[in-house]
PDB file of C-alpha atoms in Angstrom:
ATOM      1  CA  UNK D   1     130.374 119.585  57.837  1.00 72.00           C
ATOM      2  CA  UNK D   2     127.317 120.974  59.487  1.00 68.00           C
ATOM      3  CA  UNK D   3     124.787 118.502  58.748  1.00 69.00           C
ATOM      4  CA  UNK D   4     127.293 115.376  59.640  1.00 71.00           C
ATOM      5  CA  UNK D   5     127.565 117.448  62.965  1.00 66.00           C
ATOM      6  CA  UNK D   6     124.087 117.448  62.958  1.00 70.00           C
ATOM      7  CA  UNK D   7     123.563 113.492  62.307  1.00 68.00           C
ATOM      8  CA  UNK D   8     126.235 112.431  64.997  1.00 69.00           C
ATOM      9  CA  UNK D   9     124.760 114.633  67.348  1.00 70.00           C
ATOM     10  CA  UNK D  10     120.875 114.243  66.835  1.00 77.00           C
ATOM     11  CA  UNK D  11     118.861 112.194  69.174  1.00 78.00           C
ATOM     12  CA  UNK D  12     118.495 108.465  68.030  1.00 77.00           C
ATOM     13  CA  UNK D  13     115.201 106.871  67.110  1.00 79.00           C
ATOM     14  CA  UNK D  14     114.309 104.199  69.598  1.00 75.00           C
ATOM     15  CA  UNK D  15     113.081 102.033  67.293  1.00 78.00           C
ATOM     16  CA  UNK D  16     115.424 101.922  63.768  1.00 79.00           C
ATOM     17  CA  UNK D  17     118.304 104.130  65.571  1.00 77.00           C
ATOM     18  CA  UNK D  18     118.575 106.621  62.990  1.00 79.00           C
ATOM     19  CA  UNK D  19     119.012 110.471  63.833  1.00 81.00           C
ATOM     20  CA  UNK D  20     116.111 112.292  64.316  1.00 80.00           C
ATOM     21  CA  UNK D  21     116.013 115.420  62.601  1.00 81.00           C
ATOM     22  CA  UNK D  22     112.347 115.689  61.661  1.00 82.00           C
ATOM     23  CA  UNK D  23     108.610 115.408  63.468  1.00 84.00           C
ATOM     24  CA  UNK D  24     109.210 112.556  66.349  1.00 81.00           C
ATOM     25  CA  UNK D  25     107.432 111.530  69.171  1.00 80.00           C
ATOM     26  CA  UNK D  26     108.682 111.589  72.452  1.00 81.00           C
ATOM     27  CA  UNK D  27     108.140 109.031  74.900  1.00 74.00           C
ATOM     28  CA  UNK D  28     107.299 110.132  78.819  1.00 69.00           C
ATOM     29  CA  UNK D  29     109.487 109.967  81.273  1.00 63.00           C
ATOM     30  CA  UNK D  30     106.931 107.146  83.088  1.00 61.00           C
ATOM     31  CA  UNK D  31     106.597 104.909  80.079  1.00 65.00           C
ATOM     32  CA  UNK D  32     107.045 101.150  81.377  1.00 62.00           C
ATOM     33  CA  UNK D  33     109.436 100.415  78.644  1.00 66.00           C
ATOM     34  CA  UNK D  34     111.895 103.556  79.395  1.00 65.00           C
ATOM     35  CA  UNK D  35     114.273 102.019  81.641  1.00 63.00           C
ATOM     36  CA  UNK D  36     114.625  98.671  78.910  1.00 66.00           C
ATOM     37  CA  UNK D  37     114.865 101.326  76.215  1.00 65.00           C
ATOM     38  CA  UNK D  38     117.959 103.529  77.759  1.00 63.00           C
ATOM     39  CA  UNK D  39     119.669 100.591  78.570  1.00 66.00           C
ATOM     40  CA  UNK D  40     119.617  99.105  74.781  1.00 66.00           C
ATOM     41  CA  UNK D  41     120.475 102.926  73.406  1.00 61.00           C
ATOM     42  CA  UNK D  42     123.214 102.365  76.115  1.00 63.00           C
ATOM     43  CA  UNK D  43     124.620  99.499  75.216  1.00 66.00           C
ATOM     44  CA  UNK D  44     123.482 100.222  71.862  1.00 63.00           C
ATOM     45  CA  UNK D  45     126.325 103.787  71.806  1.00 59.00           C
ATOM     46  CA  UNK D  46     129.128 101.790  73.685  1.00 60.00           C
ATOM     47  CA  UNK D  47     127.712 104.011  76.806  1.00 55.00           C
ATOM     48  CA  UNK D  48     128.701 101.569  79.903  1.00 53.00           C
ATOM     49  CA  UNK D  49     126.286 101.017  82.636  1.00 50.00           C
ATOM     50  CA  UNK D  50     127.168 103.551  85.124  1.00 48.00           C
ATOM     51  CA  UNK D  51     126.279 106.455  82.375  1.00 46.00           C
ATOM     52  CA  UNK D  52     122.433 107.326  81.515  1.00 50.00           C
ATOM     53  CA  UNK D  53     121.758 108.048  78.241  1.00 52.00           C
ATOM     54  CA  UNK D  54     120.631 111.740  79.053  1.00 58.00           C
ATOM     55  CA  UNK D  55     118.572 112.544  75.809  1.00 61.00           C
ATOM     56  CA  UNK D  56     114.642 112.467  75.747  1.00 69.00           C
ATOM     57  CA  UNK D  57     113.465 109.119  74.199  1.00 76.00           C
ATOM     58  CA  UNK D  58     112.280 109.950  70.662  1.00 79.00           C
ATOM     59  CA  UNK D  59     110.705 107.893  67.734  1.00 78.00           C
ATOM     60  CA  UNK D  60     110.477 109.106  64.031  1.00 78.00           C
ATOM     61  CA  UNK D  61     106.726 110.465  63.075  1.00 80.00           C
ATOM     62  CA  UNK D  62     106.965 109.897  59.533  1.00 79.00           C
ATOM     63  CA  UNK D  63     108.653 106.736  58.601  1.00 80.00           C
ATOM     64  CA  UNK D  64     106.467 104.422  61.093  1.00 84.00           C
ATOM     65  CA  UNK D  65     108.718 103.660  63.726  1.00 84.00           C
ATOM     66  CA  UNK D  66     106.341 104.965  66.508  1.00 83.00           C
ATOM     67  CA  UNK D  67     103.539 102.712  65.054  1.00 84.00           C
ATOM     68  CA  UNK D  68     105.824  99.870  64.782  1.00 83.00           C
ATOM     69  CA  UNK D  69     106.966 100.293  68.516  1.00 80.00           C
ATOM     70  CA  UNK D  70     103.167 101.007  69.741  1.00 80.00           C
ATOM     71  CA  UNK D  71     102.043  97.763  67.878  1.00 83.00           C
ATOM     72  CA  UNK D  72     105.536  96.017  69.222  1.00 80.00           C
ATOM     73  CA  UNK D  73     104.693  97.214  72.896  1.00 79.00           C
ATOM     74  CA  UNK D  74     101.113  97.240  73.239  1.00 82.00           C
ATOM     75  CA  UNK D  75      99.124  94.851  75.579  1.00 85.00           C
ATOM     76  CA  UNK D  76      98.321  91.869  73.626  1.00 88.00           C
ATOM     77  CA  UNK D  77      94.305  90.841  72.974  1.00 89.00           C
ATOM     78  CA  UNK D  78      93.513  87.398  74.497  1.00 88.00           C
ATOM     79  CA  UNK D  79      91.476  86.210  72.349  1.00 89.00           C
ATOM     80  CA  UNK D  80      93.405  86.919  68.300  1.00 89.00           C
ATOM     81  CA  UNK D  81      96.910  87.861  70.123  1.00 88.00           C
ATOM     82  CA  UNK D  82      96.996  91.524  68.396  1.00 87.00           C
ATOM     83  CA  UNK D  83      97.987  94.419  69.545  1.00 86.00           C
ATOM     84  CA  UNK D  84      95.436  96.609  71.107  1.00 86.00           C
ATOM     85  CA  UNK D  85      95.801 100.037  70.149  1.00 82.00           C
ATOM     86  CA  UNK D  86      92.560 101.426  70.801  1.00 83.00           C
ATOM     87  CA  UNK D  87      89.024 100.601  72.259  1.00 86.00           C
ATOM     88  CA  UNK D  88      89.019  97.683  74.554  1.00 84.00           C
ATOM     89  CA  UNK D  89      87.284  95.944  77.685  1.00 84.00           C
ATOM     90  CA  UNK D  90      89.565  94.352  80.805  1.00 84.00           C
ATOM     91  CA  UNK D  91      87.858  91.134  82.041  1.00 81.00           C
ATOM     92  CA  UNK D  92      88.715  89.585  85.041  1.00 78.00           C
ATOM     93  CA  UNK D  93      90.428  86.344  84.621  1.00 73.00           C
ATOM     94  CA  UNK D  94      88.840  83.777  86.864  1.00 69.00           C
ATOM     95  CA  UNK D  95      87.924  86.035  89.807  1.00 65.00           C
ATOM     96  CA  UNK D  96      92.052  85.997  90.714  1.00 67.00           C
ATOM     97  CA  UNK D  97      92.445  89.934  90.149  1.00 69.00           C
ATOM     98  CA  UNK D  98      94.296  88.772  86.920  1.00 76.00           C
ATOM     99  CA  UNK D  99      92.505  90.980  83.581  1.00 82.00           C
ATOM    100  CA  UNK D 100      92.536  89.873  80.066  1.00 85.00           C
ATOM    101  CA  UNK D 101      92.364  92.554  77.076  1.00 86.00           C
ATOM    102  CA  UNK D 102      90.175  92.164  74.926  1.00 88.00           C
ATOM    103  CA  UNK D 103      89.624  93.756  71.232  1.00 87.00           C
ATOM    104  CA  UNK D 104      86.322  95.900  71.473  1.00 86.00           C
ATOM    105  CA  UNK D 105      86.432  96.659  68.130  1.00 81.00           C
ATOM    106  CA  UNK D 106      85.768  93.598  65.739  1.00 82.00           C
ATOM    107  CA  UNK D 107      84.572  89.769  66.699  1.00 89.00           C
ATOM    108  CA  UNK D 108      86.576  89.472  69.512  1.00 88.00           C
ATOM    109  CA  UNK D 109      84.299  90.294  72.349  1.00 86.00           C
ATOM    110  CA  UNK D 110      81.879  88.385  71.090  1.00 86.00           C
ATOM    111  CA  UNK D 111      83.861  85.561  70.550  1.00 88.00           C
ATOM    112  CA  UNK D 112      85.178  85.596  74.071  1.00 87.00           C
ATOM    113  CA  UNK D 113      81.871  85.972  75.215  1.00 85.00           C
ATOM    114  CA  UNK D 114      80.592  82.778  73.025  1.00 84.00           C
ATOM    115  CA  UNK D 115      83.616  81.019  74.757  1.00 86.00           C
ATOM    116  CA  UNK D 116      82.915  81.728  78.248  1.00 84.00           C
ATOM    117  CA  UNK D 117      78.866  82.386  78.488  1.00 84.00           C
ATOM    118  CA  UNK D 118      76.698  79.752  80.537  1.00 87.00           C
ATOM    119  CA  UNK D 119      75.081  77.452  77.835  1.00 89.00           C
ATOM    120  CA  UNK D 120      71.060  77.297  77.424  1.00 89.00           C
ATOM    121  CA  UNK D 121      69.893  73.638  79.543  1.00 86.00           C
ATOM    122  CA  UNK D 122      67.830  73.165  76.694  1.00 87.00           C
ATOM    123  CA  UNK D 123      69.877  73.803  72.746  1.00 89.00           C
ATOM    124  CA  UNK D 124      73.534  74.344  74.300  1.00 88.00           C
ATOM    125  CA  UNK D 125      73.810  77.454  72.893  1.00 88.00           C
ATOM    126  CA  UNK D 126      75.686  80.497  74.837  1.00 88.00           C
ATOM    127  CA  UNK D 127      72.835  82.479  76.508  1.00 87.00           C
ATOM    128  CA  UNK D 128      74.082  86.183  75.598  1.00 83.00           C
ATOM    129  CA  UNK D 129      70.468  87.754  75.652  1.00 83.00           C
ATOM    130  CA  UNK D 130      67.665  87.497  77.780  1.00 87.00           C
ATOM    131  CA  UNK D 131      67.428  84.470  79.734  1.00 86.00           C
ATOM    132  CA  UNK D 132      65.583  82.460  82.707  1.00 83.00           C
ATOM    133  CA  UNK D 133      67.229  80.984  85.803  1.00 84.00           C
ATOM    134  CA  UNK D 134      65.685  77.474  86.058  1.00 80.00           C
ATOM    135  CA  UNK D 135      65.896  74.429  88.343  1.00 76.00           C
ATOM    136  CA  UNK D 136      64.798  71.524  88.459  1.00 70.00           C
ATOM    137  CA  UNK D 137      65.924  68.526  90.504  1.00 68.00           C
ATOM    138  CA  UNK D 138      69.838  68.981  90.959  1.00 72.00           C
ATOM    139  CA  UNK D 139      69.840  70.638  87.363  1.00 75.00           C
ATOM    140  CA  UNK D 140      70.291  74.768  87.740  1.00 81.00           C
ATOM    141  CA  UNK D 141      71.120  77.150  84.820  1.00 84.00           C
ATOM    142  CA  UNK D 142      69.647  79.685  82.271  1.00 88.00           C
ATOM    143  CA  UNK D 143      67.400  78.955  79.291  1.00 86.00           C
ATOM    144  CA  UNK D 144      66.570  81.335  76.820  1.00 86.00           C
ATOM    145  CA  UNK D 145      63.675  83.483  76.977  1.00 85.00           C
ATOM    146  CA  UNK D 146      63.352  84.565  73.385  1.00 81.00           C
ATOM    147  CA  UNK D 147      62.527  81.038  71.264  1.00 81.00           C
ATOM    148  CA  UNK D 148      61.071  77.759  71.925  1.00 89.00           C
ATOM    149  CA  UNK D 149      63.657  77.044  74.582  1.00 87.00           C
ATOM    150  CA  UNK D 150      61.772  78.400  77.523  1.00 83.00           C
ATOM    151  CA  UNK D 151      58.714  76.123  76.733  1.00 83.00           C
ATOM    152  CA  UNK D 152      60.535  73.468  75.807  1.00 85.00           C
ATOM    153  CA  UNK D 153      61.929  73.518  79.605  1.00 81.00           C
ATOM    154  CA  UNK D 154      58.282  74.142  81.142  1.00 78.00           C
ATOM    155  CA  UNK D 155      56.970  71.083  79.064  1.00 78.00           C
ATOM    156  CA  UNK D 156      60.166  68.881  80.294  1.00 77.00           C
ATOM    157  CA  UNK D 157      59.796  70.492  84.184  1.00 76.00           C
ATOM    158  CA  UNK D 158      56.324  71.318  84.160  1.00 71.00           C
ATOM    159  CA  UNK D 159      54.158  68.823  86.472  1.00 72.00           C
ATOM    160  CA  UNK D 160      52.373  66.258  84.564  1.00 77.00           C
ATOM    161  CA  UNK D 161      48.351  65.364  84.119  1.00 81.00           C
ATOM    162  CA  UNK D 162      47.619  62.533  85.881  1.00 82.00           C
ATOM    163  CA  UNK D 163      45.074  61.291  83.244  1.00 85.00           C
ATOM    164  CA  UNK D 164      47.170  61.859  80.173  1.00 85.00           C
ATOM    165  CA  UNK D 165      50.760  62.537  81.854  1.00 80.00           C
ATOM    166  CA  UNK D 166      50.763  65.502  79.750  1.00 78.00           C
ATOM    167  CA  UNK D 167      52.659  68.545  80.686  1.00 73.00           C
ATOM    168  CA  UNK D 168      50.463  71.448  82.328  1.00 70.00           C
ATOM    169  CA  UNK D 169      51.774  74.693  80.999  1.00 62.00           C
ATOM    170  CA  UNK D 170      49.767  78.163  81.468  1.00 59.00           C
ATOM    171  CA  UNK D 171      46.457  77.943  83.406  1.00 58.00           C
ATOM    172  CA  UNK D 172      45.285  74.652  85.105  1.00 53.00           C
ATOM    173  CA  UNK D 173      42.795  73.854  87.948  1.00 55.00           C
ATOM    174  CA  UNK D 174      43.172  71.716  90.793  1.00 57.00           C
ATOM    175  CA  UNK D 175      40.122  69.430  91.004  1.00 57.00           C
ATOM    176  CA  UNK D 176      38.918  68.510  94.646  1.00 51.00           C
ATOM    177  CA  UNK D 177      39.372  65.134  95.542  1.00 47.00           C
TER     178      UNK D 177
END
C-alpha cells in the first residue's frame, strides 16, 4: 500500500511522466519552457486551467529523460540543425541584432565561416587567414597574403614597362625624360 501511495503521489517526470522516486533534476523556476511545461502536466493530470500544478518541475537522472529534454529544448546550430549543448559562438545575422548559434565544437564554424568569408579577387577561395585589401579600378577586396595570390594581383595591377609592357613588381627606377 505504501509504495502505490508513494507512486500516485510522487512528482511526475516532465519528460516520460513517470513518478520520480530516484536522482532527478529539477528545472528553475525561470526556465523559458516552465510555463509550456505546467500547462501540459496540467492538462496532462485533468488539472483545469485555473489550478497550477504546484510541484517543482523534475526530470529523471538516470533513465535519460533530462538529456532527451536538453537535446529536445536546446537552441538549434545553424549550420547542421543540432542541438547545442555545450561550447558555441553567437554571430550576428546580417547586422539586424538577429544571432545565429553556431557549433564550436566540430566543422561547423568553419564551415559557416567558408560560407560567409569574402572570397580571394584572385583563386575564389574564402580568405580566412592573412590577407591584403586591394583595389584597383572599381574592383576592391582581399587577396591572400600567404601564396602566389598576392603576386599574382601585383603582376595583374602593377603598372606596366613601357618597352616590354611587362609588369614592374619590387624595385624600379623612373628614368628622366
Amino acid at each position: 500500500c505504501y509504495e502505490d501511495y508513494r507512486k500516485k503521489t510522487a512528482r511526475r517526470c516532465l519528460e516520460c511522466g513517470g513518478a520520480v522516486l530516484g536522482r532527478y533534476h529539477q528545472l528553475e523556476e525561470d526556465d523559458p519552457n516552465a510555463t509550456a511545461l505546467r500547462a501540459k502536466l496540467n492538462a496532462a493530470h485533468g488539472f483545469d486551467a485555473t489550478i497550477d500544478w504546484k510541484h517543482p518541475l523534475v526530470l529523471h537522472s538516470e533513465n535519460g529523460c533530462y538529456d532527451r529534454y536538453r537535446e529536445r529544448t536546446a537552441p538549434r546550430c545553424a549550420v547542421c540543425g543540432g542541438s547545442v549543448l555545450s561550447k558555441y559562438y553567437e554571430v550576428d545575422k546580417d547586422g539586424g541584432g538577429a544571432k545565429l548559434i553556431i557549433h564550436a565544437e566540430g566543422d561547423c564554424y568553419q564551415q559557416y565561416q567558408e560560407a560567409t568569408a569574402e572570397r580571394c579577387l584572385v583563386c575564389k577561395l574564402p580568405v580566412l587567414g592573412s590577407y591584403y585589401d586591394v583595389q584597383k579600378d572599381s574592383e576592391q577586396g582581399k587577396v591572400h597574403a600567404d601564396g602566389p595570390c598576392h603576386k599574382r594581383w601585383l603582376e595583374s595591377a602593377a603598372p606596366r614597362c613601357a618597352e616590354c609592357s611587362e609588369p614592374i613588381v619590387g624595385s624600379s627606377y623612373q628614368v628622366g625624360v
